[in-house]
């Protein structure tokens, strides 16, 4: 489980690093960003995983969100992986921006030719934590997850499918009900096949509806002027309704004037870091 350092930059007393490793799940080289706060020099810290959205790499979050100051203050190691396998030479993987490269959607594909490499769910929930635990000063028992858009979808399903694994979860503008939105229908049909009953295993709203309830506290921020909210890609109301019915605690904040961009994320990122620190440092 070796990692190779690509870059290292001092940031708010800690270090923002980028690494490369050979992924067993994805069968390709993968890059990931790791922020090590000053506290990591002398003690094991909680691990907070960030999942990015469509078209992103490990770079978007670490260069645009400004999370490092809050992570430094709260002593959190923050891990940001890439969003899909890279360079697998699969026919069609680069044909569209919302399927294939940069669009792993955090599922384990079951259809050819994707099923060999496109296993982002297992990568995020199993291989990546094992890699981080083996190579960095983190406490394996203190782990949380958050993300944006496609990555918000990923964070919600990872937390809901693994009760007790994550101490907390939050999301910015998550794709909440992908079985009913154009993005979800496209990628689920491609990765999981035409049987829509199989799609529900990777849909946060469906997971809540079929659950017995969860004690994990969920924080969601959504920009009111988000074009993807307006055109029906995100469907947060469906998720909130399902959580209300199942009595799952969720704080949903509709932010006036904000869109889907990293300006929106940067504005509220400190709130999300605090949300996770409350549980990770308890």
mmCIF file of C-alpha atoms in Angstrom:
data_model
loop_
_atom_site.group_PDB
_atom_site.id
_atom_site.type_symbol
_atom_site.label_atom_id
_atom_site.label_comp_id
_atom_site.label_asym_id
_atom_site.label_seq_id
_atom_site.Cartn_x
_atom_site.Cartn_y
_atom_site.Cartn_z
ATOM 1 C CA UNK A 1 0.000 0.000 0.000
ATOM 2 C CA UNK A 2 2.715 2.443 -0.980
ATOM 3 C CA UNK A 3 2.001 6.071 -1.843
ATOM 4 C CA UNK A 4 4.273 8.322 -3.899
ATOM 5 C CA UNK A 5 4.360 12.020 -3.071
ATOM 6 C CA UNK A 6 3.677 14.353 -6.012
ATOM 7 C CA UNK A 7 3.685 17.705 -4.203
ATOM 8 C CA UNK A 8 3.792 19.292 -0.746
ATOM 9 C CA UNK A 9 2.912 22.862 0.258
ATOM 10 C CA UNK A 10 2.900 24.515 3.669
ATOM 11 C CA UNK A 11 -0.596 25.796 4.444
ATOM 12 C CA UNK A 12 -1.925 27.251 7.746
ATOM 13 C CA UNK A 13 0.872 25.557 9.653
ATOM 14 C CA UNK A 14 0.122 22.174 8.125
ATOM 15 C CA UNK A 15 0.943 20.550 4.806
ATOM 16 C CA UNK A 16 -1.224 20.176 1.707
ATOM 17 C CA UNK A 17 0.104 17.132 -0.099
ATOM 18 C CA UNK A 18 -0.798 15.208 -3.238
ATOM 19 C CA UNK A 19 0.043 11.527 -3.697
ATOM 20 C CA UNK A 20 -0.232 8.824 -6.329
ATOM 21 C CA UNK A 21 -0.775 5.123 -5.770
ATOM 22 C CA UNK A 22 -1.656 1.943 -7.647
ATOM 23 C CA UNK A 23 -5.289 1.120 -6.923
ATOM 24 C CA UNK A 24 -6.292 -2.528 -6.552
ATOM 25 C CA UNK A 25 -10.011 -1.766 -6.915
ATOM 26 C CA UNK A 26 -9.707 0.524 -9.938
ATOM 27 C CA UNK A 27 -6.704 -1.172 -11.575
ATOM 28 C CA UNK A 28 -5.025 2.109 -12.458
ATOM 29 C CA UNK A 29 -2.878 4.813 -10.905
ATOM 30 C CA UNK A 30 -4.896 7.204 -8.753
ATOM 31 C CA UNK A 31 -4.100 10.569 -7.253
ATOM 32 C CA UNK A 32 -5.372 11.843 -3.941
ATOM 33 C CA UNK A 33 -4.864 14.988 -1.903
ATOM 34 C CA UNK A 34 -4.153 14.822 1.836
ATOM 35 C CA UNK A 35 -4.083 17.821 4.175
ATOM 36 C CA UNK A 36 -2.076 17.209 7.355
ATOM 37 C CA UNK A 37 -2.810 19.762 10.116
ATOM 38 C CA UNK A 38 -0.076 20.832 12.556
ATOM 39 C CA UNK A 39 -1.534 18.486 15.182
ATOM 40 C CA UNK A 40 -0.680 15.492 12.955
ATOM 41 C CA UNK A 41 3.020 16.036 13.711
ATOM 42 C CA UNK A 42 2.542 14.781 17.267
ATOM 43 C CA UNK A 43 -0.747 12.857 17.442
ATOM 44 C CA UNK A 44 -3.197 10.770 15.447
ATOM 45 C CA UNK A 45 -6.013 12.899 14.047
ATOM 46 C CA UNK A 46 -9.541 12.229 12.769
ATOM 47 C CA UNK A 47 -9.916 11.625 9.021
ATOM 48 C CA UNK A 48 -12.432 13.619 6.981
ATOM 49 C CA UNK A 49 -13.056 12.443 3.408
ATOM 50 C CA UNK A 50 -14.186 14.835 0.667
ATOM 51 C CA UNK A 51 -15.831 13.600 -2.552
ATOM 52 C CA UNK A 52 -15.836 16.010 -5.493
ATOM 53 C CA UNK A 53 -18.357 16.444 -8.283
ATOM 54 C CA UNK A 54 -18.540 15.823 -12.016
ATOM 55 C CA UNK A 55 -15.420 16.683 -14.077
ATOM 56 C CA UNK A 56 -13.314 17.310 -10.955
ATOM 57 C CA UNK A 57 -9.956 15.849 -9.972
ATOM 58 C CA UNK A 58 -8.251 15.863 -6.573
ATOM 59 C CA UNK A 59 -7.237 19.468 -7.276
ATOM 60 C CA UNK A 60 -10.543 21.354 -7.326
ATOM 61 C CA UNK A 61 -11.336 21.115 -3.638
ATOM 62 C CA UNK A 62 -7.823 21.813 -2.348
ATOM 63 C CA UNK A 63 -7.311 24.897 -4.535
ATOM 64 C CA UNK A 64 -10.797 26.478 -4.489
ATOM 65 C CA UNK A 65 -12.643 25.725 -1.246
ATOM 66 C CA UNK A 66 -10.302 27.262 1.353
ATOM 67 C CA UNK A 67 -10.968 24.447 3.812
ATOM 68 C CA UNK A 68 -7.393 24.267 5.124
ATOM 69 C CA UNK A 69 -7.621 27.005 7.751
ATOM 70 C CA UNK A 70 -10.591 25.390 9.512
ATOM 71 C CA UNK A 71 -9.063 21.914 9.167
ATOM 72 C CA UNK A 72 -5.859 23.227 10.732
ATOM 73 C CA UNK A 73 -7.726 24.794 13.651
ATOM 74 C CA UNK A 74 -9.754 21.643 14.365
ATOM 75 C CA UNK A 75 -6.922 19.175 13.793
ATOM 76 C CA UNK A 76 -8.505 17.210 10.948
ATOM 77 C CA UNK A 77 -6.695 15.230 8.262
ATOM 78 C CA UNK A 78 -8.707 15.885 5.096
ATOM 79 C CA UNK A 79 -8.521 13.452 2.170
ATOM 80 C CA UNK A 80 -9.747 14.318 -1.330
ATOM 81 C CA UNK A 81 -9.518 11.516 -3.919
ATOM 82 C CA UNK A 82 -10.036 11.785 -7.660
ATOM 83 C CA UNK A 83 -13.579 11.255 -8.998
ATOM 84 C CA UNK A 84 -13.015 8.306 -11.341
ATOM 85 C CA UNK A 85 -10.425 5.918 -12.713
ATOM 86 C CA UNK A 86 -8.043 7.508 -15.213
ATOM 87 C CA UNK A 87 -6.380 6.238 -18.362
ATOM 88 C CA UNK A 88 -8.076 2.859 -18.495
ATOM 89 C CA UNK A 89 -8.449 3.020 -22.296
ATOM 90 C CA UNK A 90 -12.118 2.079 -22.198
ATOM 91 C CA UNK A 91 -13.958 2.891 -25.402
ATOM 92 C CA UNK A 92 -16.267 5.852 -24.808
ATOM 93 C CA UNK A 93 -14.864 6.895 -21.422
ATOM 94 C CA UNK A 94 -14.034 10.394 -22.696
ATOM 95 C CA UNK A 95 -17.069 10.925 -24.941
ATOM 96 C CA UNK A 96 -19.120 13.025 -22.509
ATOM 97 C CA UNK A 97 -18.465 15.152 -19.434
ATOM 98 C CA UNK A 98 -21.103 13.472 -17.264
ATOM 99 C CA UNK A 99 -20.227 9.814 -17.866
ATOM 100 C CA UNK A 100 -16.917 7.963 -17.797
ATOM 101 C CA UNK A 101 -13.762 9.929 -16.939
ATOM 102 C CA UNK A 102 -14.422 12.373 -14.091
ATOM 103 C CA UNK A 103 -17.857 10.865 -13.507
ATOM 104 C CA UNK A 104 -17.421 7.687 -11.477
ATOM 105 C CA UNK A 105 -20.572 8.495 -9.465
ATOM 106 C CA UNK A 106 -19.252 6.506 -6.499
ATOM 107 C CA UNK A 107 -20.857 3.220 -7.585
ATOM 108 C CA UNK A 108 -19.470 -0.244 -8.322
ATOM 109 C CA UNK A 109 -20.281 -0.790 -11.991
ATOM 110 C CA UNK A 110 -21.747 -4.157 -12.953
ATOM 111 C CA UNK A 111 -21.891 -3.680 -16.737
ATOM 112 C CA UNK A 112 -19.221 -4.173 -19.383
ATOM 113 C CA UNK A 113 -16.892 -2.491 -20.156
ATOM 114 C CA UNK A 114 -17.038 -0.473 -16.917
ATOM 115 C CA UNK A 115 -17.180 -3.139 -14.218
ATOM 116 C CA UNK A 116 -13.445 -3.889 -14.179
ATOM 117 C CA UNK A 117 -12.313 -0.354 -13.323
ATOM 118 C CA UNK A 118 -15.312 1.709 -12.266
ATOM 119 C CA UNK A 119 -15.540 0.610 -8.644
ATOM 120 C CA UNK A 120 -15.454 3.975 -6.902
ATOM 121 C CA UNK A 121 -17.799 2.884 -4.097
ATOM 122 C CA UNK A 122 -15.446 0.156 -2.897
ATOM 123 C CA UNK A 123 -12.464 2.420 -3.500
ATOM 124 C CA UNK A 124 -13.857 5.174 -1.268
ATOM 125 C CA UNK A 125 -15.297 2.998 1.494
ATOM 126 C CA UNK A 126 -12.653 0.256 1.702
ATOM 127 C CA UNK A 127 -9.391 0.705 -0.214
ATOM 128 C CA UNK A 128 -8.889 4.405 0.434
ATOM 129 C CA UNK A 129 -9.381 4.257 4.238
ATOM 130 C CA UNK A 130 -7.015 1.274 4.408
ATOM 131 C CA UNK A 131 -4.437 3.235 2.428
ATOM 132 C CA UNK A 132 -4.824 6.328 4.619
ATOM 133 C CA UNK A 133 -4.747 4.339 7.872
ATOM 134 C CA UNK A 134 -1.552 2.589 6.800
ATOM 135 C CA UNK A 135 0.348 5.677 5.671
ATOM 136 C CA UNK A 136 -0.830 8.664 7.711
ATOM 137 C CA UNK A 137 -1.295 9.611 11.396
ATOM 138 C CA UNK A 138 -5.054 9.107 11.572
ATOM 139 C CA UNK A 139 -7.344 7.459 14.094
ATOM 140 C CA UNK A 140 -9.242 4.711 12.186
ATOM 141 C CA UNK A 141 -12.141 4.968 14.627
ATOM 142 C CA UNK A 142 -12.782 8.649 13.874
ATOM 143 C CA UNK A 143 -13.828 9.095 10.256
ATOM 144 C CA UNK A 144 -16.416 11.320 8.521
ATOM 145 C CA UNK A 145 -17.370 12.151 4.941
ATOM 146 C CA UNK A 146 -18.706 15.071 2.882
ATOM 147 C CA UNK A 147 -18.890 16.180 -0.731
ATOM 148 C CA UNK A 148 -20.370 18.324 -3.497
ATOM 149 C CA UNK A 149 -22.967 17.516 -6.177
ATOM 150 C CA UNK A 150 -22.050 14.034 -7.473
ATOM 151 C CA UNK A 151 -19.740 13.875 -4.464
ATOM 152 C CA UNK A 152 -22.556 14.944 -2.149
ATOM 153 C CA UNK A 153 -24.504 11.983 -3.519
ATOM 154 C CA UNK A 154 -21.425 9.839 -2.855
ATOM 155 C CA UNK A 155 -21.041 11.057 0.714
ATOM 156 C CA UNK A 156 -24.702 10.447 1.544
ATOM 157 C CA UNK A 157 -24.790 6.911 0.135
ATOM 158 C CA UNK A 158 -21.479 5.936 1.759
ATOM 159 C CA UNK A 159 -22.783 7.055 5.151
ATOM 160 C CA UNK A 160 -26.251 5.548 4.720
ATOM 161 C CA UNK A 161 -24.967 2.196 3.425
ATOM 162 C CA UNK A 162 -22.434 1.853 6.265
ATOM 163 C CA UNK A 163 -24.116 2.690 9.591
ATOM 164 C CA UNK A 164 -21.524 3.424 12.259
ATOM 165 C CA UNK A 165 -18.601 3.720 9.850
ATOM 166 C CA UNK A 166 -18.741 7.520 9.645
ATOM 167 C CA UNK A 167 -19.248 9.824 12.625
ATOM 168 C CA UNK A 168 -20.953 12.505 10.522
ATOM 169 C CA UNK A 169 -21.909 13.414 6.955
ATOM 170 C CA UNK A 170 -22.590 16.636 5.081
ATOM 171 C CA UNK A 171 -23.085 17.765 1.499
ATOM 172 C CA UNK A 172 -23.166 20.784 -0.758
ATOM 173 C CA UNK A 173 -25.894 20.629 -3.420
ATOM 174 C CA UNK A 174 -26.010 16.823 -3.489
ATOM 175 C CA UNK A 175 -27.712 14.758 -6.184
ATOM 176 C CA UNK A 176 -30.278 13.393 -3.739
ATOM 177 C CA UNK A 177 -32.519 11.161 -5.851
ATOM 178 C CA UNK A 178 -30.511 10.054 -8.918
ATOM 179 C CA UNK A 179 -32.954 7.346 -10.001
ATOM 180 C CA UNK A 180 -35.319 10.185 -10.978
ATOM 181 C CA UNK A 181 -32.938 12.753 -12.512
ATOM 182 C CA UNK A 182 -31.303 12.881 -15.968
ATOM 183 C CA UNK A 183 -27.729 12.562 -14.662
ATOM 184 C CA UNK A 184 -28.596 9.552 -12.550
ATOM 185 C CA UNK A 185 -30.607 7.786 -15.230
ATOM 186 C CA UNK A 186 -27.749 8.165 -17.714
ATOM 187 C CA UNK A 187 -24.946 6.909 -15.494
ATOM 188 C CA UNK A 188 -26.924 4.218 -13.679
ATOM 189 C CA UNK A 189 -28.111 2.746 -16.960
ATOM 190 C CA UNK A 190 -24.519 2.756 -18.228
ATOM 191 C CA UNK A 191 -22.786 1.450 -15.101
ATOM 192 C CA UNK A 192 -25.523 -0.708 -13.552
ATOM 193 C CA UNK A 193 -27.683 -1.744 -16.513
ATOM 194 C CA UNK A 194 -31.364 -1.198 -17.359
ATOM 195 C CA UNK A 195 -32.813 -2.928 -14.262
ATOM 196 C CA UNK A 196 -33.871 0.141 -12.270
ATOM 197 C CA UNK A 197 -34.357 -1.885 -9.091
ATOM 198 C CA UNK A 198 -30.550 -2.183 -8.879
ATOM 199 C CA UNK A 199 -30.165 1.593 -9.029
ATOM 200 C CA UNK A 200 -31.865 2.108 -5.673
ATOM 201 C CA UNK A 201 -28.821 0.737 -3.812
ATOM 202 C CA UNK A 202 -26.970 3.916 -4.796
ATOM 203 C CA UNK A 203 -29.754 6.454 -4.278
ATOM 204 C CA UNK A 204 -29.767 8.361 -0.972
ATOM 205 C CA UNK A 205 -33.530 8.938 -0.990
ATOM 206 C CA UNK A 206 -34.267 5.273 -1.696
ATOM 207 C CA UNK A 207 -31.779 4.191 0.982
ATOM 208 C CA UNK A 208 -33.505 6.368 3.573
ATOM 209 C CA UNK A 209 -36.930 5.048 2.597
ATOM 210 C CA UNK A 210 -35.794 1.448 3.044
ATOM 211 C CA UNK A 211 -33.818 2.062 6.244
ATOM 212 C CA UNK A 212 -34.870 1.519 9.823
ATOM 213 C CA UNK A 213 -33.662 5.010 10.671
ATOM 214 C CA UNK A 214 -30.202 6.377 11.426
ATOM 215 C CA UNK A 215 -28.745 8.472 14.206
ATOM 216 C CA UNK A 216 -26.149 10.145 12.004
ATOM 217 C CA UNK A 217 -26.697 13.901 11.783
ATOM 218 C CA UNK A 218 -26.810 15.223 8.219
ATOM 219 C CA UNK A 219 -26.017 18.789 7.145
ATOM 220 C CA UNK A 220 -26.915 19.946 3.621
ATOM 221 C CA UNK A 221 -26.312 23.367 2.089
ATOM 222 C CA UNK A 222 -28.058 24.166 -1.185
ATOM 223 C CA UNK A 223 -27.806 27.355 -3.242
ATOM 224 C CA UNK A 224 -31.221 28.756 -4.091
ATOM 225 C CA UNK A 225 -29.959 30.049 -7.466
ATOM 226 C CA UNK A 226 -28.368 26.735 -8.438
ATOM 227 C CA UNK A 227 -29.257 25.963 -12.058
ATOM 228 C CA UNK A 228 -29.149 22.240 -11.350
ATOM 229 C CA UNK A 229 -31.695 22.650 -8.562
ATOM 230 C CA UNK A 230 -33.972 24.497 -10.956
ATOM 231 C CA UNK A 231 -33.707 21.920 -13.742
ATOM 232 C CA UNK A 232 -34.433 18.921 -11.539
ATOM 233 C CA UNK A 233 -31.026 17.266 -11.247
ATOM 234 C CA UNK A 234 -30.695 17.484 -7.439
ATOM 235 C CA UNK A 235 -34.188 16.855 -5.979
ATOM 236 C CA UNK A 236 -33.377 17.624 -2.323
ATOM 237 C CA UNK A 237 -37.047 17.910 -1.359
ATOM 238 C CA UNK A 238 -37.502 14.185 -1.977
ATOM 239 C CA UNK A 239 -34.605 13.391 0.348
ATOM 240 C CA UNK A 240 -35.774 15.753 3.086
ATOM 241 C CA UNK A 241 -39.263 14.266 2.958
ATOM 242 C CA UNK A 242 -37.864 10.743 3.286
ATOM 243 C CA UNK A 243 -35.658 11.768 6.239
ATOM 244 C CA UNK A 244 -38.602 13.473 7.953
ATOM 245 C CA UNK A 245 -40.726 10.347 7.568
ATOM 246 C CA UNK A 246 -37.951 8.143 9.007
ATOM 247 C CA UNK A 247 -37.077 10.669 11.727
ATOM 248 C CA UNK A 248 -33.492 10.948 10.507
ATOM 249 C CA UNK A 249 -31.981 14.244 11.723
ATOM 250 C CA UNK A 250 -31.096 16.531 8.821
ATOM 251 C CA UNK A 251 -30.347 20.254 8.698
ATOM 252 C CA UNK A 252 -31.167 21.618 5.252
ATOM 253 C CA UNK A 253 -30.146 25.195 4.507
ATOM 254 C CA UNK A 254 -31.344 26.855 1.304
ATOM 255 C CA UNK A 255 -28.901 29.689 0.736
ATOM 256 C CA UNK A 256 -30.334 32.767 -0.979
ATOM 257 C CA UNK A 257 -28.416 33.958 -4.053
ATOM 258 C CA UNK A 258 -25.894 31.110 -4.214
ATOM 259 C CA UNK A 259 -25.246 28.859 -7.206
ATOM 260 C CA UNK A 260 -23.515 25.488 -7.731
ATOM 261 C CA UNK A 261 -19.947 26.796 -7.806
ATOM 262 C CA UNK A 262 -16.949 26.668 -5.492
ATOM 263 C CA UNK A 263 -17.727 30.262 -4.458
ATOM 264 C CA UNK A 264 -20.760 28.739 -2.747
ATOM 265 C CA UNK A 265 -18.672 25.974 -1.186
ATOM 266 C CA UNK A 266 -15.974 28.395 0.024
ATOM 267 C CA UNK A 267 -18.626 30.551 1.711
ATOM 268 C CA UNK A 268 -19.940 27.758 3.941
ATOM 269 C CA UNK A 269 -17.019 25.316 4.157
ATOM 270 C CA UNK A 270 -16.095 26.415 7.677
ATOM 271 C CA UNK A 271 -19.590 25.505 8.895
ATOM 272 C CA UNK A 272 -19.145 22.015 7.473
ATOM 273 C CA UNK A 273 -15.699 21.539 9.009
ATOM 274 C CA UNK A 274 -17.160 22.587 12.379
ATOM 275 C CA UNK A 275 -20.067 20.165 11.896
ATOM 276 C CA UNK A 276 -17.671 17.276 11.464
ATOM 277 C CA UNK A 277 -15.230 18.408 14.156
ATOM 278 C CA UNK A 278 -18.089 18.356 16.693
ATOM 279 C CA UNK A 279 -18.416 14.595 16.191
ATOM 280 C CA UNK A 280 -14.826 13.696 15.327
ATOM 281 C CA UNK A 281 -13.308 15.485 18.321
ATOM 282 C CA UNK A 282 -16.002 14.477 20.805
#
